Amino acid sequence: MRIFRGPPAEDRQETCNKFAMIDPSPTDILVVCCAALAHLYYRYKSRASLSYPPGPKPLPIIGNTLDIPTFKGFEVFAEWSKTYNSDILYLGALGKHIVVLNSLEAANELCGERSATYSSRPHLTMLCDLMNATRFMAVIPYGDAWKARRKKFQHHFPPNDPSHIATSRSEEFVRKYLLPNILENPRDFHKHIRSTIGGIILSLAYGLRIRRFDDPWINLAELTLQTTTEAAVVGRYLVDIIPALKYVPEWMPGAGFRKTGKEGRKIVDDFIDRLYDAAVEEIAEGVAQPSFVSLALDENDETSIHNLKEVIRETAGVFFAGGSDTTVAAVNNFVLLMTLYPDIQAKAREEVDTIVGHDRLPSYSDKPSMPYLTAVLKEVLRWRPVVPAGMPHCTTADDVYRGYFIPKGTIIINNAWAILHDEQHFPKPDHFDPERFLTTSGQLRKNVLDPEVTATFGFGRRTCPGSQIAQATLFVVAASFLSSFSILKPLNEKGEEVDPLVHYSGKTMVDHPTPFACRFVPRSKGARALIQAEVLNLDEKL
């Protein structure tokens, strides 16, 4: 290794002599000091003269603390854009800065083109300090730790390239778990969807054998997800606005959040540590399926494994945290929309029948031949974004955008709801219309914003790394449902079809429809036989 030792000793002495000969006069010193002061003055004066983006008028001391919506904020922010005639909004609350981006242009320019400044995560006290959720890659601030985990994930599951292991695992779970469970007990389809998708994700991450019913690993993962997604909503907990409250004793009135944080920390640690340890044990026993953990462990020797142990452990955790809940929400939205729009369901089913026939179940490889179903799924993601307010970003330096000042540490909310309901891009945005993505000849349009690559899965360097897994799973589930079942409206007491009752709470980061009723009816004896054939050789666990 070459070591730079500087110039020879005689050259260094000559340089020192030259500096020693410099004898600055008081005038020289004054000029330099005045120049430095002028630079600092104009630099900070220019920043001070800039205003924040428009937004609600703040109150003295507390600012916009009372204006921050605690549920369905994405809809409130979209309305504010009309009120203030701006696609970029600002709220200030007790020293916290929040900027909401309600347009694709603003989100792309800041979180995309200026991603070096806009790629970190806000430090939410409840989520990060009290629950220790920074062990999840999605929550880690931008830096070396995040880069190491993202690199490890993408090495085994490259973006925009669904791997064979991901698609085959999705098909396996759908055929052996989801379809048979719905055939046997269609009323509990919500439970079956959640359990199956959870099984797919945990299997891909850890290779664990998953029970067909009531799997304890899925139960732990679901509890972890519910706990952390509630804490990830900006403004949900006052301690996120006033971090010093984390030091309040648990016994004090109003300090119930401390207990919530303590319980959340145990849940997060149990999830990350226990699943990884179980995966290592099953790998050693030779009973685990190929997974991220097994692939990551196989490619390293013992020395590097010791150094990368936490990277592998915590990267595995992001599979479920980042992919399960969002995919469940998308599938539930698909089922709801097929129930509400039977004509669209019939057209999509006709395409599936044409390509697949009646002697087999669909596979992911059929997707290129199904433009109409692909358009339906794009519209599902657009009509009801699964993470409507996006995962918040955070700035790592001061910035100026369109003449507005955005301070370092500002929480950036990319409002996917507003972007995907922008009337300039999507006329009649509240109307569910897959045809908006199709040409008159029935092929996919290329001149329309694509929800699968725009807004749905984030922006810039923090785009969801597992989006290809989610999209593959969504397609396999949707095509399999259409091939096997008719999804019908529920019946009232008189035996008449009625629209299902459903609403969206908007209280968590991932926005689910409330459980709704519908009927899954096998399309034919042949469809029933295909499903039952998949169960004949099914073990208790996959």
Coordinates of C-alpha atoms in Angstrom, one line a residue, residues 7-492:
P7 CA 6.8 16.8 -0.2
P8 CA 10.5 16.4 0.7
A9 CA 11.8 18.2 3.8
E10 CA 13.6 20.9 1.9
D11 CA 10.4 21.8 0.0
R12 CA 8.4 21.9 3.2
Q13 CA 10.9 24.2 4.7
E14 CA 10.8 26.5 1.7
T15 CA 7.1 26.7 1.9
C16 CA 7.2 27.6 5.6
N17 CA 9.8 30.3 4.8
K18 CA 7.5 31.8 2.2
F19 CA 4.6 31.9 4.7
A20 CA 6.9 33.4 7.3
M21 CA 7.7 36.2 5.0
I22 CA 4.0 37.2 4.7
D23 CA 3.2 40.0 7.1
P24 CA -0.4 41.0 6.6
S25 CA -1.2 44.6 7.4
P26 CA -4.2 45.6 9.6
T27 CA -5.9 46.7 6.4
D28 CA -5.5 43.3 4.9
I29 CA -7.0 41.6 7.9
L30 CA -9.9 44.1 8.0
V31 CA -10.6 43.5 4.3
V32 CA -10.7 39.7 4.8
C33 CA -12.9 39.9 7.9
C34 CA -15.3 42.3 6.1
A35 CA -15.6 39.9 3.2
A36 CA -16.3 37.0 5.4
L37 CA -18.9 38.8 7.4
A38 CA -20.5 40.1 4.2
H39 CA -20.7 36.5 2.8
L40 CA -22.3 35.2 6.0
Y41 CA -24.7 38.2 6.1
Y42 CA -26.0 37.9 2.6
R43 CA -26.1 34.1 2.8
Y44 CA -28.3 34.1 5.9
K45 CA -30.2 37.3 5.0
S46 CA -31.2 35.7 1.7
R47 CA -32.5 32.6 3.5
A48 CA -34.2 34.7 6.1
S49 CA -36.0 36.7 3.4
L50 CA -37.4 33.5 1.9
S51 CA -40.9 32.3 3.0
Y52 CA -42.1 28.8 3.7
P53 CA -44.6 27.3 1.3
P54 CA -48.2 28.3 1.8
G55 CA -50.4 26.5 4.4
P56 CA -52.7 27.1 7.3
K57 CA -52.0 30.2 9.4
P58 CA -50.0 29.1 12.5
L59 CA -51.0 30.0 16.1
P60 CA -48.6 31.7 18.5
I61 CA -46.1 29.3 20.1
I62 CA -47.8 26.0 19.0
G63 CA -47.8 26.9 15.3
N64 CA -49.9 24.4 13.2
T65 CA -49.9 21.7 15.9
L66 CA -53.7 21.6 16.0
D67 CA -54.0 21.6 12.2
I68 CA -52.1 18.4 11.6
P69 CA -54.7 15.7 10.7
T70 CA -54.5 12.5 12.6
F71 CA -56.5 10.4 10.1
K72 CA -57.1 10.7 6.3
G73 CA -54.5 13.4 6.2
F74 CA -54.0 12.7 2.5
E75 CA -57.5 13.9 1.7
V76 CA -57.1 16.9 3.9
F77 CA -53.8 17.8 2.2
A78 CA -55.3 17.4 -1.2
E79 CA -58.1 19.8 -0.3
W80 CA -55.6 22.3 1.1
S81 CA -53.9 22.4 -2.3
K82 CA -57.1 23.8 -3.7
T83 CA -57.6 26.2 -0.8
Y84 CA -54.1 27.6 -1.0
N85 CA -53.7 27.1 -4.8
S86 CA -50.4 25.3 -4.3
D87 CA -49.1 21.8 -4.8
I88 CA -46.6 22.3 -2.1
L89 CA -47.8 23.0 1.5
Y90 CA -46.1 23.8 4.8
L91 CA -47.0 23.2 8.5
G92 CA -44.8 24.2 11.4
A93 CA -45.4 22.7 14.9
L94 CA -43.2 23.4 17.9
G95 CA -40.0 23.5 16.0
K96 CA -41.0 20.7 13.6
H97 CA -41.2 21.5 9.8
I98 CA -43.6 19.5 7.6
V99 CA -43.8 20.0 3.8
V100 CA -46.5 18.2 1.8
L101 CA -46.0 17.5 -1.9
N102 CA -49.3 17.1 -3.7
S103 CA -48.0 16.8 -7.3
L104 CA -45.9 14.4 -9.3
E105 CA -43.7 17.2 -10.5
A106 CA -42.8 18.4 -7.0
A107 CA -42.3 14.9 -5.7
N108 CA -40.0 13.9 -8.6
E109 CA -38.0 17.1 -8.5
L110 CA -37.3 16.9 -4.7
C111 CA -37.3 13.3 -3.8
G112 CA -36.1 12.1 -7.2
E113 CA -33.8 14.7 -8.7
R114 CA -32.6 16.0 -5.3
S115 CA -32.6 12.7 -3.6
A116 CA -29.2 13.3 -2.0
T117 CA -30.9 15.8 0.2
Y118 CA -34.4 14.2 0.4
S119 CA -33.7 10.5 1.1
S120 CA -33.5 10.3 4.8
R121 CA -36.3 9.4 7.2
P122 CA -37.8 11.6 9.9
H123 CA -36.9 10.7 13.5
L124 CA -40.4 9.9 14.9
T125 CA -39.8 9.6 18.7
M126 CA -42.4 6.9 19.3
L127 CA -41.4 4.8 16.3
C128 CA -37.6 5.2 16.5
D129 CA -36.7 5.8 20.2
L130 CA -39.5 4.1 22.2
M131 CA -40.2 1.2 19.8
N132 CA -36.7 0.8 18.4
A133 CA -38.2 0.4 14.9
T134 CA -35.0 1.7 13.3
R135 CA -34.1 -1.9 13.1
F136 CA -36.3 -2.0 10.0
M137 CA -34.6 -0.8 6.8
A138 CA -37.6 1.3 5.8
V139 CA -37.2 3.4 9.0
I140 CA -33.3 3.7 9.0
P141 CA -32.0 7.2 8.2
Y142 CA -30.2 7.6 4.9
G143 CA -26.5 6.6 5.3
D144 CA -24.1 3.7 5.3
A145 CA -26.3 1.4 7.4
W146 CA -29.3 1.8 5.1
K147 CA -27.1 1.4 2.0
A148 CA -25.7 -1.8 3.2
R149 CA -29.1 -3.3 3.8
R150 CA -30.6 -2.0 0.6
K151 CA -27.6 -3.4 -1.4
K152 CA -28.0 -6.8 0.3
F153 CA -31.7 -6.9 -0.5
Q154 CA -31.3 -5.9 -4.1
H155 CA -28.5 -8.4 -4.7
H156 CA -30.9 -11.3 -4.2
F157 CA -34.2 -9.6 -5.3
P158 CA -33.2 -7.1 -8.0
P159 CA -35.7 -4.2 -8.7
N160 CA -38.0 -4.6 -11.7
D161 CA -37.0 -8.2 -12.1
P162 CA -39.3 -10.7 -10.3
S163 CA -37.1 -13.6 -9.4
H164 CA -38.1 -17.2 -10.1
I165 CA -38.1 -17.9 -6.3
A166 CA -40.6 -15.0 -5.7
T167 CA -43.1 -15.8 -8.4
S168 CA -43.0 -19.6 -7.8
R169 CA -43.4 -19.1 -4.1
S170 CA -46.4 -16.8 -4.7
E171 CA -48.0 -19.4 -7.0
E172 CA -47.4 -22.2 -4.6
F173 CA -49.0 -20.5 -1.6
V174 CA -52.0 -19.2 -3.7
R175 CA -52.7 -22.7 -5.1
K176 CA -52.1 -24.7 -2.0
Y177 CA -53.3 -22.3 0.7
L178 CA -55.5 -19.4 -0.5
L179 CA -57.7 -21.1 -3.1
P180 CA -58.4 -24.2 -1.0
N181 CA -59.1 -22.2 2.2
I182 CA -61.6 -19.9 0.4
L183 CA -63.2 -23.0 -1.2
E184 CA -63.7 -24.5 2.2
N185 CA -64.6 -21.4 4.1
P186 CA -65.4 -18.4 1.8
R187 CA -66.8 -16.2 4.5
D188 CA -63.3 -15.8 6.0
F189 CA -61.7 -14.7 2.8
H190 CA -60.2 -11.6 4.5
K191 CA -58.4 -13.9 7.0
H192 CA -57.3 -16.3 4.2
I193 CA -55.9 -13.4 2.1
R194 CA -53.9 -12.0 5.0
S195 CA -52.6 -15.4 6.1
T196 CA -51.5 -16.5 2.6
I197 CA -49.7 -13.2 1.7
G198 CA -48.0 -13.2 5.1
G199 CA -46.9 -16.8 4.4
I200 CA -45.5 -15.9 1.0
I201 CA -43.4 -13.0 2.5
L202 CA -42.1 -14.9 5.5
S203 CA -41.2 -17.8 3.3
L204 CA -39.3 -15.6 0.9
A205 CA -37.5 -13.8 3.8
Y206 CA -36.8 -16.8 6.1
G207 CA -37.7 -20.0 4.4
L208 CA -39.7 -21.0 7.4
R209 CA -42.4 -23.7 7.1
I210 CA -45.7 -22.0 7.4
R211 CA -48.9 -23.6 8.8
R212 CA -52.0 -23.5 6.6
F213 CA -54.0 -22.2 9.5
D214 CA -53.2 -19.9 12.5
D215 CA -49.4 -19.8 12.0
P216 CA -47.7 -18.3 15.1
W217 CA -45.0 -16.6 13.0
I218 CA -47.6 -14.9 10.9
N219 CA -49.5 -13.8 14.1
L220 CA -46.3 -12.3 15.5
A221 CA -45.6 -10.5 12.2
E222 CA -49.1 -9.1 12.0
L223 CA -48.9 -7.8 15.5
T224 CA -45.6 -6.1 14.7
L225 CA -47.0 -4.6 11.6
Q226 CA -50.0 -3.2 13.3
T227 CA -48.0 -1.7 16.1
T228 CA -45.4 0.0 13.8
T229 CA -47.7 1.3 11.1
E230 CA -49.8 3.0 13.7
A231 CA -46.7 4.7 15.1
A232 CA -45.5 5.7 11.6
V233 CA -48.4 8.2 11.1
V234 CA -46.9 11.7 11.4
G235 CA -48.6 13.6 14.2
R236 CA -50.4 10.6 15.7
Y237 CA -48.4 10.9 19.0
L238 CA -47.7 14.2 20.8
V239 CA -44.3 12.8 21.7
D240 CA -43.3 13.1 18.1
I241 CA -43.9 16.8 18.2
I242 CA -42.4 17.2 21.7
P243 CA -39.6 14.6 22.0
A244 CA -38.8 15.6 25.6
L245 CA -42.0 13.9 26.6
K246 CA -40.3 10.5 26.2
Y247 CA -38.6 11.1 29.6
V248 CA -42.0 11.4 31.3
P249 CA -42.4 8.6 33.9
E250 CA -44.9 5.9 32.9
W251 CA -47.0 6.5 36.1
M252 CA -47.8 10.1 35.3
P253 CA -51.3 10.9 33.9
G254 CA -51.3 11.1 30.2
A255 CA -48.1 9.0 29.8
G256 CA -49.9 6.0 28.4
F257 CA -47.8 6.3 25.3
R258 CA -44.7 5.3 27.3
K259 CA -46.3 1.9 27.9
T260 CA -47.3 1.6 24.3
G261 CA -43.7 2.3 23.3
K262 CA -42.3 -0.2 25.7
E263 CA -44.7 -2.9 24.5
G264 CA -43.9 -2.0 20.9
R265 CA -40.1 -2.3 21.5
K266 CA -40.5 -5.8 22.7
I267 CA -42.7 -6.8 19.8
V268 CA -40.2 -5.3 17.3
D269 CA -37.3 -7.1 18.9
D270 CA -39.1 -10.4 19.1
F271 CA -40.1 -10.2 15.4
I272 CA -36.6 -9.5 14.1
D273 CA -34.7 -11.7 16.4
R274 CA -36.9 -14.8 16.9
L275 CA -37.7 -15.2 13.2
Y276 CA -34.1 -14.9 12.2
D277 CA -33.0 -17.4 14.8
A278 CA -35.8 -19.8 13.8
A279 CA -34.6 -19.5 10.1
V280 CA -31.0 -20.3 11.0
E281 CA -32.2 -23.3 13.0
E282 CA -34.3 -24.7 10.2
I283 CA -31.5 -24.1 7.7
A284 CA -29.1 -26.1 9.9
E285 CA -31.7 -28.9 10.1
G286 CA -32.0 -28.9 6.3
V287 CA -35.8 -28.3 6.3
A288 CA -35.9 -24.6 5.3
Q289 CA -36.9 -23.5 1.8
P290 CA -34.5 -21.3 -0.2
S291 CA -34.9 -17.7 1.1
F292 CA -33.2 -14.4 1.5
V293 CA -31.6 -15.5 4.8
S294 CA -30.3 -18.8 3.3
L295 CA -29.0 -17.1 0.2
A296 CA -27.3 -14.4 2.2
L297 CA -25.6 -16.8 4.6
D298 CA -24.5 -19.1 1.8
E299 CA -22.5 -16.4 -0.1
N300 CA -20.3 -15.5 2.8
D301 CA -17.6 -17.3 4.8
E302 CA -17.7 -17.5 8.6
T303 CA -15.7 -14.3 9.2
S304 CA -17.8 -12.1 7.0
I305 CA -21.0 -13.7 8.3
H306 CA -20.1 -12.6 11.8
N307 CA -19.7 -9.0 10.5
L308 CA -22.8 -9.0 8.4
K309 CA -25.0 -10.8 10.9
E310 CA -27.1 -7.8 11.9
V311 CA -27.3 -6.6 8.3
I312 CA -28.8 -9.9 7.2
R313 CA -31.0 -10.1 10.3
E314 CA -32.5 -6.7 9.9
T315 CA -32.8 -6.8 6.1
A316 CA -34.9 -10.0 6.4
G317 CA -37.3 -8.1 8.6
V318 CA -38.1 -5.5 5.9
F319 CA -39.7 -8.2 3.7
F320 CA -42.8 -8.5 5.9
A321 CA -42.7 -4.9 7.2
G322 CA -42.6 -3.4 3.7
G323 CA -44.5 -5.9 1.6
S324 CA -47.2 -7.8 3.5
D325 CA -49.7 -5.2 4.6
T326 CA -49.6 -3.2 1.4
T327 CA -50.2 -6.3 -0.7
V328 CA -53.0 -7.4 1.5
A329 CA -54.6 -4.0 1.1
A330 CA -54.2 -4.1 -2.7
V331 CA -55.8 -7.6 -2.9
N332 CA -58.7 -6.5 -0.7
N333 CA -59.3 -3.5 -2.9
F334 CA -59.3 -5.8 -5.9
V335 CA -61.9 -8.0 -4.4
L336 CA -64.1 -5.1 -3.4
L337 CA -63.9 -3.5 -6.8
M338 CA -64.7 -6.8 -8.6
T339 CA -67.7 -7.0 -6.3
L340 CA -68.9 -3.5 -7.1
Y341 CA -68.2 -3.7 -10.9
P342 CA -69.4 -7.1 -12.1
D343 CA -69.1 -6.0 -15.8
I344 CA -65.3 -5.3 -15.3
Q345 CA -64.9 -8.6 -13.5
A346 CA -66.6 -10.4 -16.4
K347 CA -64.3 -8.8 -19.0
A348 CA -61.2 -9.6 -17.0
R349 CA -62.3 -13.2 -16.5
E350 CA -62.9 -13.6 -20.2
E351 CA -59.3 -12.6 -20.9
V352 CA -58.1 -15.0 -18.2
D353 CA -60.1 -17.8 -19.8
T354 CA -58.8 -17.0 -23.2
I355 CA -55.2 -17.2 -22.2
V356 CA -55.3 -19.9 -19.5
G357 CA -58.2 -22.1 -20.5
H358 CA -59.9 -24.4 -18.0
D359 CA -57.3 -27.1 -17.5
R360 CA -54.7 -25.2 -15.3
L361 CA -54.4 -22.3 -12.9
P362 CA -52.8 -19.0 -14.0
S363 CA -49.2 -18.2 -13.5
Y364 CA -47.2 -15.0 -13.4
S365 CA -45.8 -15.8 -16.9
D366 CA -49.3 -15.2 -18.3
K367 CA -49.2 -11.5 -17.4
P368 CA -47.8 -10.1 -20.7
S369 CA -50.7 -11.8 -22.5
M370 CA -53.3 -10.1 -20.2
P371 CA -53.3 -6.3 -20.9
Y372 CA -56.9 -5.9 -19.6
L373 CA -56.3 -7.5 -16.2
T374 CA -53.0 -5.6 -16.0
A375 CA -54.9 -2.4 -16.5
V376 CA -57.5 -3.4 -13.9
L377 CA -54.7 -3.8 -11.4
K378 CA -53.1 -0.5 -12.3
E379 CA -56.4 1.1 -11.7
V380 CA -56.8 -0.7 -8.3
L381 CA -53.5 0.8 -7.2
R382 CA -54.5 4.3 -8.5
W383 CA -58.1 4.4 -7.3
R384 CA -57.1 3.6 -3.7
P385 CA -53.3 3.9 -3.1
V386 CA -52.3 1.4 -0.4
V387 CA -50.0 4.0 1.3
P388 CA -52.0 7.2 0.5
A389 CA -49.7 9.6 2.3
G390 CA -46.5 7.8 1.4
M391 CA -43.7 6.9 3.7
P392 CA -42.3 10.2 4.9
H393 CA -38.9 11.5 3.9
C394 CA -36.6 13.9 5.7
T395 CA -34.2 16.5 4.4
T396 CA -30.5 16.4 5.5
A397 CA -29.7 20.0 4.4
D398 CA -31.4 23.3 3.9
D399 CA -32.9 23.8 0.4
V400 CA -34.7 26.3 -1.7
Y401 CA -37.5 25.2 -4.1
R402 CA -39.5 27.6 -6.2
G403 CA -38.4 30.4 -4.0
Y404 CA -39.6 28.7 -0.8
F405 CA -37.2 27.8 2.0
I406 CA -37.2 24.2 3.2
P407 CA -35.0 23.8 6.3
K408 CA -32.8 20.8 7.2
G409 CA -34.8 18.2 9.1
T410 CA -38.1 18.9 7.4
I411 CA -40.5 16.0 7.2
I412 CA -41.5 15.5 3.5
I413 CA -44.9 13.9 2.8
N414 CA -45.3 12.7 -0.8
N415 CA -49.1 12.6 -1.1
A416 CA -49.7 9.6 -3.3
W417 CA -53.5 10.1 -3.0
A418 CA -53.3 13.6 -4.5
I419 CA -50.9 12.6 -7.2
L420 CA -53.0 9.6 -8.4
H421 CA -56.2 11.6 -8.2
D422 CA -54.8 14.6 -10.1
E423 CA -57.5 15.5 -12.7
Q424 CA -54.8 16.7 -15.1
H425 CA -53.5 13.2 -15.4
F426 CA -56.6 11.2 -14.5
P427 CA -59.9 12.7 -15.6
K428 CA -62.8 11.8 -13.2
P429 CA -60.2 10.4 -10.7
D430 CA -62.9 9.0 -8.3
H431 CA -64.3 6.8 -11.0
F432 CA -62.9 3.3 -11.3
D433 CA -62.0 2.9 -15.0
P434 CA -59.3 0.5 -16.2
E435 CA -59.9 1.7 -19.8
R436 CA -57.9 4.8 -19.0
F437 CA -54.7 2.7 -19.3
L438 CA -55.7 1.0 -22.6
T439 CA -55.7 2.0 -26.2
T440 CA -58.7 1.6 -28.4
S441 CA -57.2 -1.7 -29.6
G442 CA -57.0 -3.0 -26.0
Q443 CA -53.3 -2.7 -25.5
L444 CA -51.6 -0.9 -22.6
R445 CA -51.0 2.8 -23.2
K446 CA -47.6 4.3 -22.8
N447 CA -48.6 7.9 -22.6
V448 CA -50.3 7.8 -19.2
L449 CA -48.9 7.8 -15.7
D450 CA -48.3 4.3 -14.5
P451 CA -49.3 3.7 -10.8
E452 CA -47.1 0.7 -10.7
V453 CA -44.0 2.9 -11.1
T454 CA -45.4 6.2 -10.0
A455 CA -46.2 7.2 -6.4
T456 CA -47.5 3.8 -5.3
F457 CA -44.2 2.5 -4.2
G458 CA -42.4 5.7 -3.3
F459 CA -39.9 8.1 -4.8
G460 CA -36.2 8.3 -5.5
R461 CA -33.7 6.3 -3.5
R462 CA -36.4 5.3 -1.0
T463 CA -38.6 3.6 -3.5
C464 CA -39.9 0.3 -2.1
P465 CA -37.2 -2.4 -3.0
G466 CA -39.8 -5.2 -3.0
S467 CA -42.3 -3.6 -5.3
Q468 CA -41.7 -6.3 -7.9
I469 CA -42.7 -9.0 -5.3
A470 CA -45.9 -7.2 -4.4
Q471 CA -46.9 -6.7 -8.0
A472 CA -46.2 -10.4 -8.9
T473 CA -48.2 -11.6 -5.9
L474 CA -51.1 -9.2 -6.7
F475 CA -51.3 -10.5 -10.3
V476 CA -51.1 -14.2 -9.3
V477 CA -53.9 -13.8 -6.7
A478 CA -56.1 -11.7 -9.0
A479 CA -55.8 -14.0 -12.0
S480 CA -56.4 -17.1 -9.8
F481 CA -59.5 -15.6 -8.2
L482 CA -60.9 -14.8 -11.6
S483 CA -60.1 -18.3 -13.0
S484 CA -61.6 -20.1 -10.0
F485 CA -64.4 -18.1 -8.6
S486 CA -67.2 -15.6 -9.3
I487 CA -67.0 -12.8 -6.8
L488 CA -70.6 -11.7 -6.1
K489 CA -72.3 -9.1 -4.0
P490 CA -73.7 -10.2 -0.6
L491 CA -77.4 -11.1 -0.2
N492 CA -79.8 -9.3 2.2

